[in-house]
Short mmCIF file of C-alpha atoms in Angstrom, two decimals:
data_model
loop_
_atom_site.label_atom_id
_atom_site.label_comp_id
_atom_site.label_asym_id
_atom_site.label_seq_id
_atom_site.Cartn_x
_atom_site.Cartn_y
_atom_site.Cartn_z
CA UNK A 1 0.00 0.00 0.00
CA UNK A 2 1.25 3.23 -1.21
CA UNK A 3 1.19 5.47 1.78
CA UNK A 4 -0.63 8.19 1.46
CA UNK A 5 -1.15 11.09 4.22
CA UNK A 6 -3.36 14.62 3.40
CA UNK A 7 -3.14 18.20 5.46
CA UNK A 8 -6.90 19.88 5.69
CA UNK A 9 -6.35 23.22 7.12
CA UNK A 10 -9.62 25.40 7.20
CA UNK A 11 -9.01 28.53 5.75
CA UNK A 12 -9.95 30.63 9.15
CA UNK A 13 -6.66 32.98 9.32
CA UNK A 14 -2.78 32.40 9.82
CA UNK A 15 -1.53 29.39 9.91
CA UNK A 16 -1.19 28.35 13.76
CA UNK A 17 2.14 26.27 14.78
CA UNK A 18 0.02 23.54 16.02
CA UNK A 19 -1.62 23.61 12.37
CA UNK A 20 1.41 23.80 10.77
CA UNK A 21 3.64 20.89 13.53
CA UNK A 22 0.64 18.69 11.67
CA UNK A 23 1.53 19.44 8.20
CA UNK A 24 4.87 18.75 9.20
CA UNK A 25 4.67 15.24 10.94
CA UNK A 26 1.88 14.22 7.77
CA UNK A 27 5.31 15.89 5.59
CA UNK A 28 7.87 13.84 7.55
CA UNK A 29 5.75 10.68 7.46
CA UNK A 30 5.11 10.78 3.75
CA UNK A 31 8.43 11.66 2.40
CA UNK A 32 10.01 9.14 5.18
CA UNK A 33 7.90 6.06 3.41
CA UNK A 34 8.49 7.30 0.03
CA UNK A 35 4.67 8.35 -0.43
CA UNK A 36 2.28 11.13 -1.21
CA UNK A 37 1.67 14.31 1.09
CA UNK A 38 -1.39 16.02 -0.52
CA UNK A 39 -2.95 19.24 0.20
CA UNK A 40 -6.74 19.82 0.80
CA UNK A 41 -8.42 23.04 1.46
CA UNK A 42 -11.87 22.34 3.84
CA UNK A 43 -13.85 25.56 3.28
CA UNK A 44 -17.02 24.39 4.10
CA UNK A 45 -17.68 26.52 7.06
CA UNK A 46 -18.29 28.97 5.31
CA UNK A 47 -18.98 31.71 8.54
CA UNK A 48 -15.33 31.14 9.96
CA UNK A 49 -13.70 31.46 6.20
CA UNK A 50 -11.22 34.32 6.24
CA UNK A 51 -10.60 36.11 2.54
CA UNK A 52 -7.28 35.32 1.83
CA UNK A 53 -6.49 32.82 4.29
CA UNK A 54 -5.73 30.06 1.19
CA UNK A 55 -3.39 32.01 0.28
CA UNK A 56 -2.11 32.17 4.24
CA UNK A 57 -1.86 28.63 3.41
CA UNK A 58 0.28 28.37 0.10
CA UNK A 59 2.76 30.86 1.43
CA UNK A 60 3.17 29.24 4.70
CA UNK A 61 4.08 26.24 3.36
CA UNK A 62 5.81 27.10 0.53
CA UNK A 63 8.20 29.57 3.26
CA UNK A 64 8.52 26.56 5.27
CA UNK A 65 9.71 24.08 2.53
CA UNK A 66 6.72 21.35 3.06
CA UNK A 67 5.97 21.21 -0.57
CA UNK A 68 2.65 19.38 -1.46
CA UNK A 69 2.62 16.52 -4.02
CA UNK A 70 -0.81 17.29 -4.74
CA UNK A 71 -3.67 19.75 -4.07
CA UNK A 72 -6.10 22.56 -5.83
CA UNK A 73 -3.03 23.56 -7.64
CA UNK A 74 -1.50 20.20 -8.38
CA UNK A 75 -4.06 17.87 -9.97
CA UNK A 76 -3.14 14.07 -8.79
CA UNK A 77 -6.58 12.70 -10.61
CA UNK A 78 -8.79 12.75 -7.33
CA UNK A 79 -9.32 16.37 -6.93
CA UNK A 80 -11.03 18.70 -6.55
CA UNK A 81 -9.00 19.35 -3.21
CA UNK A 82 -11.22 22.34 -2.30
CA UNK A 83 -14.17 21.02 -0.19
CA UNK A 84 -16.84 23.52 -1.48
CA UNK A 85 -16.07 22.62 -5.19
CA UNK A 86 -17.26 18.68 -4.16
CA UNK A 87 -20.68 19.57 -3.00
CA UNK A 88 -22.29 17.03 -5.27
CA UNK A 89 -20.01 14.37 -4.25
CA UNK A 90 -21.60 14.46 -0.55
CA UNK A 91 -25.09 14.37 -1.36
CA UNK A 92 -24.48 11.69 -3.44
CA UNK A 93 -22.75 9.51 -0.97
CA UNK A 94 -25.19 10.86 2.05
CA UNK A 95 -27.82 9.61 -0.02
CA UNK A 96 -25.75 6.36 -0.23
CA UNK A 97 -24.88 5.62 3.48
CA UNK A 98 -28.69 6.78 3.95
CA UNK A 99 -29.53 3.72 1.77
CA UNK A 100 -26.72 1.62 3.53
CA UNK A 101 -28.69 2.19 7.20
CA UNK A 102 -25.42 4.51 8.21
CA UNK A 103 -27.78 7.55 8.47
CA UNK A 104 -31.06 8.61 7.86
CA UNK A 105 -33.23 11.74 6.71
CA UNK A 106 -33.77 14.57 9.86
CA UNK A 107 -37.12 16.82 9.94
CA UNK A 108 -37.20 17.98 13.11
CA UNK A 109 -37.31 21.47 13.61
CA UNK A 110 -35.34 24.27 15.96
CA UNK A 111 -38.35 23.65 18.36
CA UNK A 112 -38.19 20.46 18.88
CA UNK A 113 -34.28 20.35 18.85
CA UNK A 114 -34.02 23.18 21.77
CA UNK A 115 -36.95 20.72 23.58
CA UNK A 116 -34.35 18.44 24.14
CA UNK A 117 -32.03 20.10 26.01
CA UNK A 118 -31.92 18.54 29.51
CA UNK A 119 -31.80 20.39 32.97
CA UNK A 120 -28.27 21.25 32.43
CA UNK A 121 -29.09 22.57 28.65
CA UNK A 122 -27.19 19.52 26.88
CA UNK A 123 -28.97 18.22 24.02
CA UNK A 124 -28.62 14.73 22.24
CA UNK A 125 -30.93 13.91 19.49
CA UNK A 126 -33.35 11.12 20.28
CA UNK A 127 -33.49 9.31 16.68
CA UNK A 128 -36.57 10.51 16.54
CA UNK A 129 -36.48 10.46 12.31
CA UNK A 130 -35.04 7.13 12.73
CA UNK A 131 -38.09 5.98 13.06
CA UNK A 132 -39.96 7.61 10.19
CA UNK A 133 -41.37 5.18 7.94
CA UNK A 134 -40.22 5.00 4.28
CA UNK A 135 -43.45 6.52 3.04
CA UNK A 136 -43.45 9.23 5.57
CA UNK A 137 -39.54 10.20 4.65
CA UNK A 138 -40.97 10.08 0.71
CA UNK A 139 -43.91 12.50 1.70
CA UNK A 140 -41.83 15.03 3.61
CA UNK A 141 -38.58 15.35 1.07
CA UNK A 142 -41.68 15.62 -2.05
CA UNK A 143 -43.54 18.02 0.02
CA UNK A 144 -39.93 20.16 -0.01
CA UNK A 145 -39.81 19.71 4.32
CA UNK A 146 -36.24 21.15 4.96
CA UNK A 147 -33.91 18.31 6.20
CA UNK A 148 -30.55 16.98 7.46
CA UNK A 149 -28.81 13.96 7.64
CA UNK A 150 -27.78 12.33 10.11
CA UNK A 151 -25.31 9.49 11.27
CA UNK A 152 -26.78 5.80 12.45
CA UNK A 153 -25.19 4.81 15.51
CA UNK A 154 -25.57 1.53 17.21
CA UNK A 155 -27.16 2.54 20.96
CA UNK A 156 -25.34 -0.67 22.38
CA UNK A 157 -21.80 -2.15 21.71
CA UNK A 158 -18.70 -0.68 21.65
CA UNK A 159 -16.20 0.61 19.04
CA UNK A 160 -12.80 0.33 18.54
CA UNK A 161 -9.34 1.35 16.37
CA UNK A 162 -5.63 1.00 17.26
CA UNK A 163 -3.69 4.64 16.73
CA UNK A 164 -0.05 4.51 16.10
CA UNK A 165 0.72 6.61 18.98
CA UNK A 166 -2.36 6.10 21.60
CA UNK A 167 -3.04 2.58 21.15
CA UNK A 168 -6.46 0.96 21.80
CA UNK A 169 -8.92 3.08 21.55
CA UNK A 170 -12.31 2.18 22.71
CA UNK A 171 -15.59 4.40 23.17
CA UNK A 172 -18.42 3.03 23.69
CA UNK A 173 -21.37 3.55 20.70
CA UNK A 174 -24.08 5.45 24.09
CA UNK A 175 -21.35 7.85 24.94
CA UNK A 176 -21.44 9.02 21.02
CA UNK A 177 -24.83 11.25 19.12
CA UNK A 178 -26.41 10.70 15.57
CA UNK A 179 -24.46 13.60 14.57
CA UNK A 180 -25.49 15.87 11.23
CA UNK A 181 -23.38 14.63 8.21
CA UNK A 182 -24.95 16.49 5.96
CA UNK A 183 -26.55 20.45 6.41
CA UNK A 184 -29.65 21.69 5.07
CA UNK A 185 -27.93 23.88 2.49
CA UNK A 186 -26.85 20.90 1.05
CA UNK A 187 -22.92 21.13 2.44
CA UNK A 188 -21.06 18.41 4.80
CA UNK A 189 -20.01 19.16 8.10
CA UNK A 190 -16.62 17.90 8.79
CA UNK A 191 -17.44 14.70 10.02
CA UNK A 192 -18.51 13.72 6.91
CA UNK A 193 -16.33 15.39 4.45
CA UNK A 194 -13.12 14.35 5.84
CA UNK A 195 -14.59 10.77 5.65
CA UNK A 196 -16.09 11.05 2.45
CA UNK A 197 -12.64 12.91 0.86
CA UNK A 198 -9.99 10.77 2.80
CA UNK A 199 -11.75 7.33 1.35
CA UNK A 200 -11.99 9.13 -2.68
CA UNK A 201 -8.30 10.26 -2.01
CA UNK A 202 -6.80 7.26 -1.23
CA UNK A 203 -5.56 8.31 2.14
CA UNK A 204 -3.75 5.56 3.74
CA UNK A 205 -2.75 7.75 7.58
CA UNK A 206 -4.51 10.11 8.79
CA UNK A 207 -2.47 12.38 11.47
CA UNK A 208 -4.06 15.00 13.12
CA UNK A 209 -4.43 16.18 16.79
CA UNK A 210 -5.60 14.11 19.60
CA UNK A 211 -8.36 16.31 20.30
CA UNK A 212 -10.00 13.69 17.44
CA UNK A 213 -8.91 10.63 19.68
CA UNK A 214 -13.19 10.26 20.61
CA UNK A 215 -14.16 11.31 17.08
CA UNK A 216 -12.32 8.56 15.34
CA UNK A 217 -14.97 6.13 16.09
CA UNK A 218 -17.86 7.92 14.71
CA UNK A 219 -15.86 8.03 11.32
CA UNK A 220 -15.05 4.27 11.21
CA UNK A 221 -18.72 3.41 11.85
CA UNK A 222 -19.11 5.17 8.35
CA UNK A 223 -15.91 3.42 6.88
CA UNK A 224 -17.73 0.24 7.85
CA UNK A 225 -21.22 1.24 6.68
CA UNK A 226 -19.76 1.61 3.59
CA UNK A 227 -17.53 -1.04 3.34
CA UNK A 228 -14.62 1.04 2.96
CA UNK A 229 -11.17 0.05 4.48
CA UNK A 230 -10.19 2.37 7.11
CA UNK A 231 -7.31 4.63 7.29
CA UNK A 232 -4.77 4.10 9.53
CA UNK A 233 -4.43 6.65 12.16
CA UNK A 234 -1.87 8.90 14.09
CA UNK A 235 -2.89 10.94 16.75
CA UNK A 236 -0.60 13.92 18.03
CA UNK A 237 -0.52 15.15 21.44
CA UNK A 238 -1.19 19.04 21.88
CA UNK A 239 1.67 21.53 21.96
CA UNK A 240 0.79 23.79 25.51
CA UNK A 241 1.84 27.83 26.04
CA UNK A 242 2.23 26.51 29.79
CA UNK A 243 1.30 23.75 32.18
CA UNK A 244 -2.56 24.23 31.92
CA UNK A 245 -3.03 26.39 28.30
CA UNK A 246 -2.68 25.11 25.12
CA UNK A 247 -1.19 27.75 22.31
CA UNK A 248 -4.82 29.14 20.19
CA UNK A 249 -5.07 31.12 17.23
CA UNK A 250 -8.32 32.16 18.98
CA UNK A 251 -5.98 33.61 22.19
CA UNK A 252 -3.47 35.47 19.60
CA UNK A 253 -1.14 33.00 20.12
CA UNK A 254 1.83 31.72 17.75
CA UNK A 255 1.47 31.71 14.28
CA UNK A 256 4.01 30.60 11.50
CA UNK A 257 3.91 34.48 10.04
CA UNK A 258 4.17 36.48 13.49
CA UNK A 259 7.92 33.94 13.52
CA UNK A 260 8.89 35.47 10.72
CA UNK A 261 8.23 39.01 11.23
CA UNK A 262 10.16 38.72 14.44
CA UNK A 263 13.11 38.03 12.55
CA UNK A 264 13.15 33.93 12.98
CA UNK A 265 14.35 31.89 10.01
CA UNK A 266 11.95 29.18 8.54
CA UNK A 267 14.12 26.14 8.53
CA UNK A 268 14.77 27.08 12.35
CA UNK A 269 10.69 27.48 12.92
CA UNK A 270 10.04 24.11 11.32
CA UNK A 271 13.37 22.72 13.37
CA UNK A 272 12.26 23.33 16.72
CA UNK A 273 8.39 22.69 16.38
CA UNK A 274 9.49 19.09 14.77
CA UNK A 275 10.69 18.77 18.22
CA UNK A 276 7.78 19.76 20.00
CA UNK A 277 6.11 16.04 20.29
CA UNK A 278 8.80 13.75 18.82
CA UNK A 279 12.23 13.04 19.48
CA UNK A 280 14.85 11.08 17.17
CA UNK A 281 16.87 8.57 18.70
CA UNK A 282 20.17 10.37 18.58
CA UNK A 283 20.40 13.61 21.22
CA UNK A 284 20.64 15.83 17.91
CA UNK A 285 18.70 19.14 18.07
CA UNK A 286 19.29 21.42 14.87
CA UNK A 287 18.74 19.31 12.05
CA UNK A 288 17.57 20.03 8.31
CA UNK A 289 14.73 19.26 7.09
CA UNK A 290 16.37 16.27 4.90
CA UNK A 291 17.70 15.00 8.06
CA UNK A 292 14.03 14.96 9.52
CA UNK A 293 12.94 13.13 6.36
CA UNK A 294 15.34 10.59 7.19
CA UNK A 295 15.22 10.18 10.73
CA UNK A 296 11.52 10.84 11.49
CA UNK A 297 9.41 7.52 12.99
CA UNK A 298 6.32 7.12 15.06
CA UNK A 299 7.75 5.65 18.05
CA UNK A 300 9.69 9.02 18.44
CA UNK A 301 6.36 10.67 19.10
CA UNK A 302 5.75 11.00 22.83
CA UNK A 303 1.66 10.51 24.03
CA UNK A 304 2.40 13.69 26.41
CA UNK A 305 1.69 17.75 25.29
CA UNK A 306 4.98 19.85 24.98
CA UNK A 307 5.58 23.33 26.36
CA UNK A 308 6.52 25.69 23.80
CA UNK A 309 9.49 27.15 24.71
CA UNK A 310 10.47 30.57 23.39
CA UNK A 311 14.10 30.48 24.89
CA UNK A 312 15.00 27.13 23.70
CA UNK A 313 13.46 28.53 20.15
CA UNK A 314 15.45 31.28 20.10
CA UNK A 315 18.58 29.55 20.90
CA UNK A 316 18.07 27.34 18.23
CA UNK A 317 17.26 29.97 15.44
CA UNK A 318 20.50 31.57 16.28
CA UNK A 319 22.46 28.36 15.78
CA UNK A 320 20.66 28.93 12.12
CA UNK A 321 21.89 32.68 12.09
CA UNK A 322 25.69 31.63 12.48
CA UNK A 323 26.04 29.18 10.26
CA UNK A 324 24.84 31.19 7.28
CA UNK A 325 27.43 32.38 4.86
CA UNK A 326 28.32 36.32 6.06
CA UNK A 327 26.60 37.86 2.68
CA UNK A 328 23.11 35.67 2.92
CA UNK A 329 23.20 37.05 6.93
CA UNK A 330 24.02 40.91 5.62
CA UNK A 331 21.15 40.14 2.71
CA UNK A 332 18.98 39.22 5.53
CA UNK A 333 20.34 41.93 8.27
CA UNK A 334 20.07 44.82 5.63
CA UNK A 335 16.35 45.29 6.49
CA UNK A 336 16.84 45.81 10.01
CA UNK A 337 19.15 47.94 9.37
CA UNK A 338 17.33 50.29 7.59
CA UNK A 339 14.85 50.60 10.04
CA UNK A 340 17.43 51.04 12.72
CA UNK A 341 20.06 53.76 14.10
CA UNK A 342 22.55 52.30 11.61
CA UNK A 343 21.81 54.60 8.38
CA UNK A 344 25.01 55.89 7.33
CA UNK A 345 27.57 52.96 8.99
CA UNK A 346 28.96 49.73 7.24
CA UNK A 347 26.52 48.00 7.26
CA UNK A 348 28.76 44.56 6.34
CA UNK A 349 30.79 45.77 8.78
CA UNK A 350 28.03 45.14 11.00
CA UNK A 351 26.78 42.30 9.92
CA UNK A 352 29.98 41.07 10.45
CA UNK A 353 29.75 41.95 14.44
CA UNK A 354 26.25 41.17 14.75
CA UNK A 355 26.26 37.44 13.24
CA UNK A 356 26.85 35.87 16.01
CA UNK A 357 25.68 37.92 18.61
CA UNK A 358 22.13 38.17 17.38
CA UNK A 359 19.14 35.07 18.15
CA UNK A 360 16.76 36.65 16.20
CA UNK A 361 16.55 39.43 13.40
CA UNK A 362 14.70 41.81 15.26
CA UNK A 363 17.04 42.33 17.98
CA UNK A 364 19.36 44.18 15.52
CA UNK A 365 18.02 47.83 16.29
CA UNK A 366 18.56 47.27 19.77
CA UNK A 367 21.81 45.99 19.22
CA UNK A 368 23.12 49.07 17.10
CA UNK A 369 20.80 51.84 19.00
CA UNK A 370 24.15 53.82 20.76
CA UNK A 371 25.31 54.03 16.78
CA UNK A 372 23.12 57.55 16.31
CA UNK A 373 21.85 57.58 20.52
CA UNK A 374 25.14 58.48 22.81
CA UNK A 375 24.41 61.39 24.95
CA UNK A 376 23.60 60.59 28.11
CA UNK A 377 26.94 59.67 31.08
CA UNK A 378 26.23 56.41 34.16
CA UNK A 379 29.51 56.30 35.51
CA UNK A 380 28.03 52.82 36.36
CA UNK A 381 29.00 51.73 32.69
CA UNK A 382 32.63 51.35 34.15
CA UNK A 383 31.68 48.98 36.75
CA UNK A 384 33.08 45.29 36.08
CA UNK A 385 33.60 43.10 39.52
CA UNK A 386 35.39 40.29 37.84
CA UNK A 387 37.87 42.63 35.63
CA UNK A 388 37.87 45.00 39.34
CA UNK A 389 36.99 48.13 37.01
CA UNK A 390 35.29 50.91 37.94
CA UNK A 391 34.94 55.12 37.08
CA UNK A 392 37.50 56.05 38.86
CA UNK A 393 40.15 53.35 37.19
CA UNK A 394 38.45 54.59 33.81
CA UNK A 395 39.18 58.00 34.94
CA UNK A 396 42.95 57.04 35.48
CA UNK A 397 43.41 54.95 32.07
CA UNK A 398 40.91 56.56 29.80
CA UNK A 399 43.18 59.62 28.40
CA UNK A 400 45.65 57.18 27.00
CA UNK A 401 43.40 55.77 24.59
CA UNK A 402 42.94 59.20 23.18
CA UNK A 403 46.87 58.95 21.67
CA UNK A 404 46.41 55.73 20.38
CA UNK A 405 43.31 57.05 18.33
CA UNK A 406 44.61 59.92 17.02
CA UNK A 407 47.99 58.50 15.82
CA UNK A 408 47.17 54.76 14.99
CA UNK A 409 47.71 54.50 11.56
CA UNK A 410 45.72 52.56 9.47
CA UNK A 411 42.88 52.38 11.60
CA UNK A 412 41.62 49.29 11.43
CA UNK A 413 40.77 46.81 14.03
CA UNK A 414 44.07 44.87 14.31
CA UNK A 415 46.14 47.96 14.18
CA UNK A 416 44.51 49.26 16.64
CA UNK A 417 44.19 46.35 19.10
CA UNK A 418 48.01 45.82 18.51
CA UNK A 419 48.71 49.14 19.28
CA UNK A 420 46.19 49.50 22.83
CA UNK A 421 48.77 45.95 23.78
CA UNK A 422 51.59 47.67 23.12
CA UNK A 423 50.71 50.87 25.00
CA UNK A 424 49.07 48.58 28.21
CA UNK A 425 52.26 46.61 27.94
CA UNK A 426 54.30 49.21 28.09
CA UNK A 427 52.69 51.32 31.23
CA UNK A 428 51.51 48.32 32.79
CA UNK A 429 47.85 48.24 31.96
CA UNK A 430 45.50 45.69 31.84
CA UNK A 431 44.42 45.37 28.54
CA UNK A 432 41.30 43.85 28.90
CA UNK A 433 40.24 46.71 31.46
CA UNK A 434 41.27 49.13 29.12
CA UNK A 435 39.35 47.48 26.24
CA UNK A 436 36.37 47.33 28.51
CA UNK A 437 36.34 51.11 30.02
CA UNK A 438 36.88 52.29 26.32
CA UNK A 439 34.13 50.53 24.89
CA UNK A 440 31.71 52.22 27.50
CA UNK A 441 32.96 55.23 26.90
CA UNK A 442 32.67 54.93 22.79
CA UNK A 443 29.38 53.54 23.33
CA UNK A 444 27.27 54.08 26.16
CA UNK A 445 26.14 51.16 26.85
CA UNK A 446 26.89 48.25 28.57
CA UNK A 447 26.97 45.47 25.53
CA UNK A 448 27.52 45.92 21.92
CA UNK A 449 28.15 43.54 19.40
CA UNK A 450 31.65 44.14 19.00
CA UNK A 451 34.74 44.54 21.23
CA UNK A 452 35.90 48.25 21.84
CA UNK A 453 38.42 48.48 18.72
CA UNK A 454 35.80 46.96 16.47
CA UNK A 455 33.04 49.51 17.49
CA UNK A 456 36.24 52.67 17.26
CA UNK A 457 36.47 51.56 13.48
CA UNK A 458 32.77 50.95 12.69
CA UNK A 459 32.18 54.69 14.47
CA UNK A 460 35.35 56.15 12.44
CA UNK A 461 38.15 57.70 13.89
CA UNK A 462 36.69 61.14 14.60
CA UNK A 463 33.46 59.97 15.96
CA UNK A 464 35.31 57.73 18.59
CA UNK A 465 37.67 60.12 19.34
CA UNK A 466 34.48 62.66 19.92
CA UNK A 467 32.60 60.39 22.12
CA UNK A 468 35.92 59.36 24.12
CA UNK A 469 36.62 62.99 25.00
CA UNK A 470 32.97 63.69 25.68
CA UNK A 471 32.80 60.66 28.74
CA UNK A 472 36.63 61.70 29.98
CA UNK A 473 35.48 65.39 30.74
CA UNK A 474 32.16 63.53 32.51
CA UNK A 475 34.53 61.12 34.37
CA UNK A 476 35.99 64.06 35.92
CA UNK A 477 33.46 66.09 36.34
CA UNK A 478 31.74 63.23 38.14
CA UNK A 479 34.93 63.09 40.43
#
């Protein structure tokens, strides 16, 4: 059996990272078994539809490198992979499981619907329209009577599948409702459709969150009614924002596109939410998505929810950031650094410094803020318990570093840090509290992305001589 696995976002906004860790695992599973990963678009709730969240859909993936084999834009010979264009196709197997005994023809009314609500306002249908008689089901859909249908369930019994991650799952056929399969304009509710398109598809796994563990039944009653074979499935546990929350587009939580305007990479998104659920059996951590391909297996998937973890995310993103080559990081850093204090500086110079000081794109203007914002003096700049400096040692030391800028020649990094070891060398300096006390002064503030001589050439010579005059006179002033 060719395996064949399907993603079926709605198109209700962004794409969340839950969403997307499931287009991902259906991805990884696919490509591992040397099958199909096909996209399908369920749009038949039509009040939650968001214009232009298909397109959401297409970027997000395409951004994230989780190509689709086949889908509305990739004809594989079972489409149409866009729920609302297969209307037809559910009435016409409705009708067909109606015919089977898997569901039946629904008159009642709101009335009567709302009169079963009991004393806590839960409502479960009664199979009231079960029990119609042939004739009376003819008279009613003749007569035009606005209808639904329903799903048969067996009142007694029990139901069962194994999922490749859960196990045995059993629910028994009372705890379950005769559910609507089919609305009374004519369109599915998901219950059906996913059934319905999965089976026409050729869907071999079906992954999807656990939330679906109880649901599964209900489908395989229909796969059975119809003598269908039944998918196999995979059930994923939920990713949480904390110990009691899980993340929800419907709380503003993360989305794939929010990721990226922070500055994360894609490859380093899809990374560290492969992560979130499933481990591989070596202790690796940044891996491509080839290597996920390769290494990805069901009994890496753990039955427990993951915390998302923004630190550990980070971290990992900047593992990305470093290993890129220097002018793919600049082509990437240049659009920070327009919108930052940096206008008029190097800006591969920067890039340069910033590479591996940076975990995610956005912290650039921070980073480079004292370029264009040195004014104000804290003598607690100077303060440095392990290297014992403070303003009054920067008071002491400070005024040789003006010499060494105004006669190093070139000045460039190296010539200049060779000449600050030669001048601490010589009068007994430390350089390293030198180096430190300067770059406050050039700067300040108390981190850069750069050591003191690297931040003296990015500034030019005049600049850095300016702004180490300007914190001397403070220092003594101060004193």
């Amino acid at each position: 059996m060719r395996v064949r696995t399907r993603f079926a976002p709605s198109p209700t906004g962004f794409m969340h990272i839950g969403n997307l860790r499931t287009a991902l695992y259906a991805y990884l599973y696919a490509k591992h078994n040397n099958g199909d990963f096909i996209l399908r678009i369920e749009d038949t709730d039509r009040e939650r539809f968001v214009e232009g969240a298909v397109e959401v859909i297409y970027s997000t993936l395409q951004k994230s490198g989780i190509p689709h084999d086949e889908g509305p834009d990739k004809d594989g010979g079972v489409g149409p992979y866009i729920q609302s264009e297969r209307k037809n196709l559910y009435k016409q197997y409705a009708e067909e499981l109606v015919r089977r005994g898997g569901a039946y023809y629904c008159f009642c009314d709101k009335d009567r619907l709302n009169g079963l609500a009991d004393e806590n306002g839960i409502r479960k249908y009664d199979k009231h329209c079960l029990h119609l008689s042939q004739e009376e089901v003819q008279a009613k859909l003749a007569a035009g009577v606005p209808y639904v249908i329903r799903q048969n369930i067996p009142t007694e019994g029990m139901t069962e599948y194994e999922d490749m991650v859960y196990g045995t799952i059993r629910v028994p056929c009372a705890d379950m409702e005769d559910e609507i399969l089919l609305k009374s304009d004519g369109m599915p509710t998901y219950n059906f459709a996913n059934v319905v398109d999965d089976h026409l598809m050729n869907i071999s796994h079906v992954i999807r969150g656990n939330e679906y563990l109880s649901s599964t039944p209900k489908y395989n009653l229909m796969y059975d009614a119809f003598g269908w074979e039944r998918p196999r499935y995979m059930h994923l546990p939920p990713i949480m924002k904390d110990a009691t929350r899980k993340l929800s587009k419907r709380y503003g939580d993360a989305n794939f596109e929010d990721f990226i305007a922070k500055g994360y990479l894609p490859e380093a998104i899809v990374n560290y939410i492969a992560l979130l659920g499933w481990a591989p059996k070596t202790n690796d951590e940044k891996m491509s998505l080839q290597t996920l391909i390769d290494s990805f297996d069901v009994d890496g998937i753990s039955k427990s929810s993951s915390i998302f973890d923004d630190v550990k995310m980070r971290w990992l993103n900047a593992q990305y950031l470093k290993e890129l080559p220097e002018e793919e990081f600049l082509r990437m850093a240049t659009p920070w650094l327009e919108q930052s204090q940096a206008k008029g500086y190097d800006y591969a110079l920067l890039a340069h410094l910033l590479q591996g000081r940076v975990e995610i794109l956005s912290e650039i203007p921070e980073k480079v803020a004292f370029l264009n914002q040195f004014a104000d003096f804290d003598k607690e700049l100077y303060f440095h318990k392990k290297l014992k400096c403070d303003a009054a040692l920067a008071k002491e030391i400070l005024p040789i570093a003006v010499d060494v800028f105004q006669t190093t020649e070139p000045f460039d990094n190296q010539t200049l840090f060779d000449a600050f070891g030669a001048v601490c060398e010589e009068k007994g300096i430390k350089k390293g509290q030198l180096l430190y006390c300067l770059r406050a002064a050039v700067t300040g503030v108390p981190s850069t992305p750069g050591g003191a001589t690297e931040i003296a050439v990015l500034l030019g010579r005049e600049e850095a001589l300016r702004r180490l005059l300007f914190s001397i006179e403070h220092l003594s002033t101060e004193a």
